[in-house]
Amino acid sequence: MSDFDRVIERRGTHAAKWDMMAKVSGITAEDAIPMWVADMDFAAPPGVTETLAAVVGRGVHGYYADTGSWAAALADWLARRHSLSIDPAWVSPTPGVVAGLGLILQAVSEPGDDIVVFPPVYHAFRRIILANDRRILDAQLVERQGRYVMDLDAMGARLTPRTRVVFFCSPHNPGGTVWSAEEIRALAAFCSEHDLILVSDEIHCDLVLDGVRHMPTIIAAPEIADRLITCVAATKTFNLAGAHVGACVTSNVSLKRRIDARIAASGLGSYNAFGMIATEAAWRTGEGWLDQLLPYLKDNRDLFDARIEAAVPGARSMRLDATYLAWVNFSGTGLKAGDVAARVSGGARIFASPGPQFGPGGETWLRFNFATPRPILTEALDRLDEAFRDLRA
């Protein structure tokens, strides 16, 4: 059994979540708690650690030979976990999903083209689009019955002749929405109608809670396979973000050829051996670990939601079905966004991700990463309780 309650000291280990917190947030307290970056404070699956230890023990660290076992391990994982059958030949490894998104943009669009995103959404979408001299076309999500939905009619009215690509986050970050097959099919039909490439970022697909099932876009809408690129990784699932390995998957030979050409042109066709070996080991040995992790994350989610809403009258945590990223709306508190942020960062000494960085619709929200041992989570919740105590007087 994995001990997810075990607190592992990460300060001073080049852990971005902990060691970059003061620089990014301005919170300099030595006991500050990071609840921003989306990595977990848990040890990776034992099979990963044992595999890497064997690599280190050999003492020879030459170039990685891509013999096909990595893509095969991914295909096996998707088949077991999501009943999704892919051909390993469809897989292009990339230095993480975000890098893959940039390579896709370079492969299928031109500078100045419009790229659709569904805000509030993962902030790196916006960053990579702008860094590649493309323009963001926001199709803001609508909240209904406590979850997000897409307004495709409103999106259609905003399209331009230079709209080329749709970035789709499934499951959605933030908010934890797991899209239904019907919602995915509607989006797929929209992309077909308007001749758009659909890029489905499914990096959180394994982190589903309460027995909810992730619906891969290719299963929901196989008819869109010729214009679909799916991005996946082991890094979020198994806490291997530092491996910086992801994959672009498409059955369209022409699309894959264009992506591979960008990989080659960027000098990225020689892969990080430690990252490739670690992620393959995770897919091959980590399933039992993940089955233990998910109930722990569910209990953390339930604890966080109950206590934040009790501590802060008017605050509301969106009921997420996936991810470990609580999405909390403070608009009902009567406080200004700056006051909320000051109480969280100054009073509670917690760094949460600011809602505005996720785009339109995030102005009154904060995102909290609760994938941390329960002693740390409980301490964070105690501090939040104290920081907003006057509102309960």
Coordinates of C-alpha atoms in Angstrom, one line a residue:
M1 CA 0.0 0.0 0.0
S2 CA 1.3 3.5 -0.9
D3 CA 1.5 5.9 2.0
F4 CA 0.0 9.1 0.6
D5 CA 0.0 10.7 4.1
R6 CA 3.8 10.7 4.2
V7 CA 5.2 14.2 4.0
I8 CA 8.2 14.4 1.7
E9 CA 10.4 17.5 2.1
R10 CA 10.6 19.1 -1.3
R11 CA 12.1 22.4 -0.4
G12 CA 15.6 22.8 -1.8
T13 CA 15.2 20.0 -4.3
H14 CA 14.7 22.1 -7.4
A15 CA 11.0 21.5 -7.1
A16 CA 9.3 24.4 -9.0
K17 CA 6.2 24.1 -6.9
W18 CA 8.1 24.8 -3.7
D19 CA 11.4 26.5 -4.7
M20 CA 9.9 29.0 -7.1
M21 CA 6.9 29.9 -5.0
A22 CA 8.5 33.0 -3.4
K23 CA 9.8 34.4 -6.7
V24 CA 6.5 33.9 -8.5
S25 CA 4.1 34.8 -5.7
G26 CA 6.0 37.2 -3.5
I27 CA 5.1 35.1 -0.5
T28 CA 8.3 34.9 1.4
A29 CA 7.1 33.2 4.6
E30 CA 9.2 30.1 5.3
D31 CA 6.1 28.1 6.2
A32 CA 4.2 29.0 3.0
I33 CA 2.2 26.3 1.4
P34 CA 2.2 26.0 -2.5
M35 CA -1.2 25.1 -4.0
W36 CA -0.5 26.3 -7.5
V37 CA 1.6 24.2 -9.9
A38 CA -0.2 21.1 -11.0
D39 CA 2.1 18.4 -9.6
M40 CA 1.5 16.2 -6.6
D41 CA 3.5 15.9 -3.4
F42 CA 3.4 12.1 -3.5
A43 CA 6.2 9.7 -4.4
A44 CA 5.9 8.2 -7.9
P45 CA 4.9 4.5 -8.3
P46 CA 7.5 2.1 -6.9
G47 CA 8.0 0.5 -10.3
V48 CA 9.2 3.9 -11.7
T49 CA 11.7 4.5 -8.9
E50 CA 13.0 0.9 -9.2
T51 CA 13.4 1.2 -12.9
L52 CA 15.2 4.6 -12.7
A53 CA 17.5 3.2 -9.9
A54 CA 18.5 0.4 -12.2
V55 CA 19.3 2.9 -15.0
V56 CA 21.4 5.0 -12.6
G57 CA 23.1 1.9 -11.3
R58 CA 24.4 0.9 -14.7
G59 CA 26.2 4.3 -14.8
V60 CA 26.0 4.7 -18.6
H61 CA 23.7 7.4 -19.8
G62 CA 23.9 7.6 -23.6
Y63 CA 21.4 8.4 -26.2
Y64 CA 17.9 6.9 -26.0
A65 CA 17.0 4.3 -28.6
D66 CA 13.3 4.5 -29.5
T67 CA 12.7 0.8 -30.2
G68 CA 8.9 1.2 -30.2
S69 CA 8.3 -0.1 -26.7
W70 CA 7.4 3.3 -25.4
A71 CA 4.5 3.9 -27.9
A72 CA 3.5 0.2 -27.3
A73 CA 3.3 0.8 -23.6
L74 CA 1.1 3.9 -24.2
A75 CA -1.2 1.9 -26.5
D76 CA -1.5 -0.9 -23.9
W77 CA -2.3 1.7 -21.2
L78 CA -5.1 3.4 -23.2
A79 CA -6.6 0.0 -24.1
R80 CA -6.6 -1.2 -20.5
R81 CA -7.7 2.1 -18.9
H82 CA -10.0 3.7 -21.5
S83 CA -10.9 0.9 -23.9
L84 CA -9.2 2.9 -26.6
S85 CA -7.4 1.0 -29.3
I86 CA -4.6 3.0 -31.1
D87 CA -1.9 2.0 -33.4
P88 CA 1.5 2.8 -31.9
A89 CA 2.5 4.1 -35.3
W90 CA 0.1 7.0 -34.6
V91 CA 2.2 8.2 -31.7
S92 CA 4.8 11.1 -31.8
P93 CA 6.7 11.7 -28.6
T94 CA 7.1 15.3 -27.6
P95 CA 8.9 17.1 -24.7
G96 CA 5.6 17.4 -22.8
V97 CA 2.1 18.2 -23.9
V98 CA 2.6 22.0 -24.0
A99 CA 5.6 21.6 -26.3
G100 CA 3.4 19.3 -28.4
L101 CA 0.8 22.0 -28.7
G102 CA 3.4 24.5 -30.0
L103 CA 4.6 21.9 -32.5
I104 CA 1.0 21.3 -33.6
L105 CA 0.4 25.0 -34.1
Q106 CA 3.5 25.3 -36.3
A107 CA 2.5 22.2 -38.3
V108 CA -1.1 23.2 -39.1
S109 CA -1.4 27.0 -38.8
E110 CA 0.4 30.2 -39.7
P111 CA 1.4 33.3 -37.7
G112 CA -1.7 35.5 -37.3
D113 CA -4.2 32.6 -37.4
D114 CA -6.9 32.4 -34.8
I115 CA -6.9 29.5 -32.3
V116 CA -10.0 28.8 -30.3
V117 CA -9.8 28.1 -26.6
F118 CA -12.6 27.6 -24.0
P119 CA -11.9 29.8 -21.1
P120 CA -11.5 29.7 -18.2
V121 CA -8.9 27.2 -19.3
Y122 CA -5.3 26.0 -18.6
H123 CA -3.2 29.1 -18.8
A124 CA -0.4 27.4 -20.9
F125 CA -2.9 27.3 -23.8
R126 CA -2.8 31.1 -24.0
R127 CA 0.9 31.3 -23.5
I128 CA 1.8 28.9 -26.2
I129 CA -0.6 30.4 -28.7
L130 CA 0.8 33.9 -28.2
A131 CA 4.4 32.7 -28.2
N132 CA 3.8 31.2 -31.7
D133 CA 2.4 34.5 -33.0
R134 CA -1.1 33.2 -33.3
R135 CA -4.2 34.9 -31.9
I136 CA -6.5 33.7 -29.2
L137 CA -10.2 33.4 -30.0
D138 CA -12.1 33.0 -26.7
A139 CA -15.2 30.9 -26.6
Q140 CA -16.1 31.4 -23.0
L141 CA -17.7 28.5 -21.1
V142 CA -21.0 28.8 -19.4
E143 CA -21.7 27.4 -16.0
R144 CA -24.9 25.4 -15.7
Q145 CA -26.0 23.3 -12.8
G146 CA -22.5 23.5 -11.2
R147 CA -20.5 22.4 -14.3
Y148 CA -19.2 24.0 -17.4
V149 CA -20.8 23.7 -20.9
M150 CA -19.7 24.9 -24.3
D151 CA -21.8 27.5 -26.1
L152 CA -21.1 26.5 -29.7
D153 CA -23.6 28.9 -31.2
A154 CA -21.7 31.8 -29.6
M155 CA -18.4 30.4 -30.7
G156 CA -19.7 30.1 -34.3
A157 CA -20.6 33.8 -34.3
R158 CA -17.0 34.7 -33.5
L159 CA -15.1 32.6 -36.0
T160 CA -13.0 34.4 -38.6
P161 CA -11.7 33.4 -42.0
R162 CA -8.3 32.7 -40.2
T163 CA -9.7 30.4 -37.6
R164 CA -7.7 27.1 -38.0
V165 CA -7.5 25.2 -34.7
V166 CA -9.6 24.4 -31.6
F167 CA -7.8 23.6 -28.3
F168 CA -10.0 21.3 -26.3
C169 CA -9.2 20.4 -22.6
S170 CA -10.7 17.1 -21.7
P171 CA -11.2 16.6 -18.8
H172 CA -11.3 20.4 -18.3
N173 CA -8.7 22.3 -16.3
P174 CA -9.8 24.2 -14.2
G175 CA -13.3 23.0 -13.1
G176 CA -12.8 19.3 -13.5
T177 CA -15.6 18.9 -16.1
V178 CA -15.7 15.5 -17.7
W179 CA -17.3 16.0 -21.1
S180 CA -20.1 13.7 -22.2
A181 CA -20.1 11.8 -25.5
E182 CA -22.9 14.1 -26.7
E183 CA -20.9 17.2 -25.9
I184 CA -17.9 15.9 -27.7
R185 CA -19.8 14.8 -30.8
A186 CA -21.4 18.3 -31.0
L187 CA -17.9 19.9 -30.9
A188 CA -16.6 17.4 -33.5
A189 CA -19.5 18.2 -35.8
F190 CA -18.8 21.9 -35.4
C191 CA -15.1 21.4 -36.3
S192 CA -16.1 19.4 -39.4
E193 CA -18.6 22.0 -40.5
H194 CA -16.1 24.8 -40.2
D195 CA -13.0 22.9 -41.4
L196 CA -11.1 23.2 -38.1
I197 CA -8.4 21.0 -36.6
L198 CA -9.4 19.7 -33.2
V199 CA -6.6 19.3 -30.6
S200 CA -7.8 17.3 -27.6
D201 CA -5.6 17.7 -24.6
E202 CA -6.4 14.7 -22.5
I203 CA -3.5 14.8 -20.0
H204 CA -5.9 14.5 -17.0
C205 CA -7.8 11.6 -18.5
D206 CA -6.7 9.1 -15.8
L207 CA -7.5 11.4 -12.9
V208 CA -11.2 10.8 -12.8
L209 CA -13.1 10.5 -9.5
D210 CA -16.2 8.8 -8.1
G211 CA -16.2 6.2 -10.8
V212 CA -16.7 8.7 -13.6
R213 CA -15.5 7.6 -16.9
H214 CA -13.4 9.7 -19.2
M215 CA -14.6 9.7 -22.8
P216 CA -11.7 9.9 -25.3
T217 CA -12.6 12.2 -28.1
I218 CA -11.7 9.6 -30.8
I219 CA -14.2 7.1 -29.2
A220 CA -17.0 9.7 -28.9
A221 CA -16.5 11.0 -32.5
P222 CA -14.5 8.6 -34.7
E223 CA -15.8 10.4 -37.7
I224 CA -13.5 13.3 -36.9
A225 CA -10.3 11.2 -36.9
D226 CA -9.0 12.8 -40.0
R227 CA -8.9 16.3 -38.2
L228 CA -8.2 15.1 -34.7
I229 CA -4.9 15.2 -32.7
T230 CA -5.0 13.9 -29.1
C231 CA -2.3 14.9 -26.6
V232 CA -1.6 12.6 -23.7
A233 CA 1.1 11.9 -21.1
A234 CA 1.9 9.9 -18.1
T235 CA 3.3 12.9 -16.2
K236 CA 0.1 14.2 -14.5
T237 CA -1.2 10.7 -13.7
F238 CA 2.0 9.4 -12.0
N239 CA 3.5 12.7 -10.8
L240 CA 6.3 12.7 -13.4
A241 CA 6.0 16.3 -14.6
G242 CA 9.8 16.7 -14.4
A243 CA 10.2 14.0 -17.1
H244 CA 8.8 16.4 -19.7
V245 CA 7.5 13.7 -22.0
G246 CA 4.2 13.7 -23.8
A247 CA 2.7 12.4 -27.0
C248 CA 0.7 13.6 -30.0
V249 CA -1.6 10.9 -31.4
T250 CA -3.3 11.0 -34.7
S251 CA -4.4 8.4 -37.2
N252 CA -4.2 11.0 -40.1
V253 CA -0.9 10.1 -41.8
S254 CA -0.6 13.6 -43.3
L255 CA -1.1 15.3 -40.0
K256 CA 1.4 13.1 -38.3
R257 CA 4.0 13.7 -41.0
R258 CA 3.6 17.4 -40.5
I259 CA 4.0 17.2 -36.8
D260 CA 7.0 14.9 -37.1
A261 CA 8.6 17.4 -39.5
R262 CA 8.3 20.1 -36.9
I263 CA 9.8 17.8 -34.3
A264 CA 12.7 17.1 -36.6
A265 CA 13.1 20.8 -37.6
S266 CA 13.3 21.7 -33.9
G267 CA 15.9 19.1 -33.1
L268 CA 13.6 17.2 -30.8
G269 CA 13.7 13.8 -32.4
S270 CA 16.3 12.5 -29.9
Y271 CA 14.4 11.9 -26.6
N272 CA 15.2 12.3 -23.0
A273 CA 16.2 8.8 -21.9
F274 CA 15.2 9.2 -18.2
G275 CA 11.8 10.7 -19.1
M276 CA 11.0 8.0 -21.7
I277 CA 12.1 5.2 -19.4
A278 CA 10.2 6.6 -16.4
T279 CA 7.0 7.1 -18.2
E280 CA 7.1 3.7 -19.9
A281 CA 7.6 2.2 -16.5
A282 CA 4.7 4.1 -15.1
W283 CA 2.3 2.8 -17.8
R284 CA 3.6 -0.8 -17.3
T285 CA 3.7 -0.9 -13.5
G286 CA 1.7 2.0 -12.1
E287 CA -1.9 0.9 -12.3
G288 CA -2.2 -0.5 -8.8
W289 CA -0.6 2.7 -7.4
L290 CA -3.2 4.8 -9.4
D291 CA -6.1 2.8 -8.1
Q292 CA -4.9 3.6 -4.5
L293 CA -4.3 7.3 -5.4
L294 CA -7.8 8.1 -6.8
P295 CA -9.8 7.4 -3.6
Y296 CA -7.2 9.5 -1.6
L297 CA -7.7 12.4 -4.1
K298 CA -11.5 12.0 -3.8
D299 CA -11.3 12.3 0.0
N300 CA -9.0 15.3 -0.3
R301 CA -11.5 16.9 -2.7
D302 CA -14.4 16.3 -0.4
L303 CA -12.5 17.6 2.6
F304 CA -11.3 20.7 0.8
D305 CA -14.8 21.5 -0.6
A306 CA -16.5 21.1 2.7
R307 CA -14.1 23.2 4.7
I308 CA -13.5 26.0 2.2
E309 CA -17.2 26.6 1.9
A310 CA -17.7 26.5 5.7
A311 CA -14.7 28.8 6.3
V312 CA -15.6 31.4 3.7
P313 CA -19.3 32.3 3.6
G314 CA -20.4 32.8 0.0
A315 CA -17.4 30.8 -1.5
R316 CA -18.3 27.9 -3.8
S317 CA -16.0 25.2 -5.0
M318 CA -17.1 23.7 -8.4
R319 CA -17.8 20.0 -8.0
L320 CA -15.1 18.5 -10.1
D321 CA -15.3 15.0 -11.5
A322 CA -11.6 14.9 -12.5
T323 CA -8.2 16.4 -11.7
Y324 CA -6.9 17.4 -8.3
L325 CA -7.4 21.1 -8.8
A326 CA -10.2 22.8 -6.9
W327 CA -11.8 25.7 -8.6
V328 CA -13.3 28.1 -6.1
N329 CA -15.5 31.1 -6.9
F330 CA -15.4 33.9 -4.3
S331 CA -17.9 36.2 -5.9
G332 CA -20.5 35.5 -3.4
T333 CA -18.4 36.6 -0.4
G334 CA -18.9 40.3 -0.9
L335 CA -15.1 40.8 -1.0
K336 CA -13.1 42.3 -3.8
A337 CA -10.8 39.9 -5.7
G338 CA -7.8 41.7 -4.4
D339 CA -9.0 41.3 -0.8
V340 CA -9.5 37.6 -1.3
A341 CA -6.1 37.1 -2.8
A342 CA -4.5 39.1 0.1
R343 CA -6.2 37.0 2.7
V344 CA -5.1 33.7 1.0
S345 CA -1.5 34.8 0.3
G346 CA -0.9 37.1 3.2
G347 CA -3.1 35.8 5.9
A348 CA -3.0 32.0 5.2
R349 CA 0.4 32.1 3.5
I350 CA -0.9 30.0 0.7
F351 CA -0.1 30.4 -3.0
A352 CA -3.1 29.5 -5.1
S353 CA -3.3 30.0 -8.9
P354 CA -5.0 33.4 -9.7
G355 CA -8.2 32.9 -11.6
P356 CA -7.6 35.7 -14.2
Q357 CA -4.6 33.8 -15.6
F358 CA -7.1 31.2 -17.0
G359 CA -8.8 33.9 -19.1
P360 CA -12.3 35.4 -19.3
G361 CA -14.6 33.9 -16.6
G362 CA -11.8 33.4 -14.1
E363 CA -11.8 36.9 -12.5
T364 CA -13.4 35.9 -9.2
W365 CA -11.9 32.5 -8.9
L366 CA -8.8 30.8 -7.4
R367 CA -7.4 27.4 -8.2
F368 CA -6.1 25.2 -5.4
N369 CA -4.0 22.1 -5.9
F370 CA -5.1 19.6 -3.2
A371 CA -2.8 16.7 -4.3
T372 CA -0.8 16.8 -1.2
P373 CA -0.5 14.7 2.0
R374 CA -3.5 15.2 4.3
P375 CA -1.4 16.8 7.1
I376 CA -0.4 19.6 4.7
L377 CA -3.9 19.9 3.3
T378 CA -5.4 20.1 6.8
E379 CA -2.8 22.8 7.8
A380 CA -3.7 24.8 4.7
L381 CA -7.4 24.6 5.5
D382 CA -6.9 25.6 9.1
R383 CA -5.0 28.7 7.9
L384 CA -7.8 29.5 5.4
D385 CA -10.3 29.1 8.2
E386 CA -8.4 31.6 10.3
A387 CA -7.8 34.1 7.4
F388 CA -11.6 34.5 6.8
R389 CA -12.7 34.1 10.4
D390 CA -14.1 37.6 10.6
L391 CA -16.7 36.9 7.9
R392 CA -18.3 34.3 10.1
A393 CA -18.7 36.6 13.1

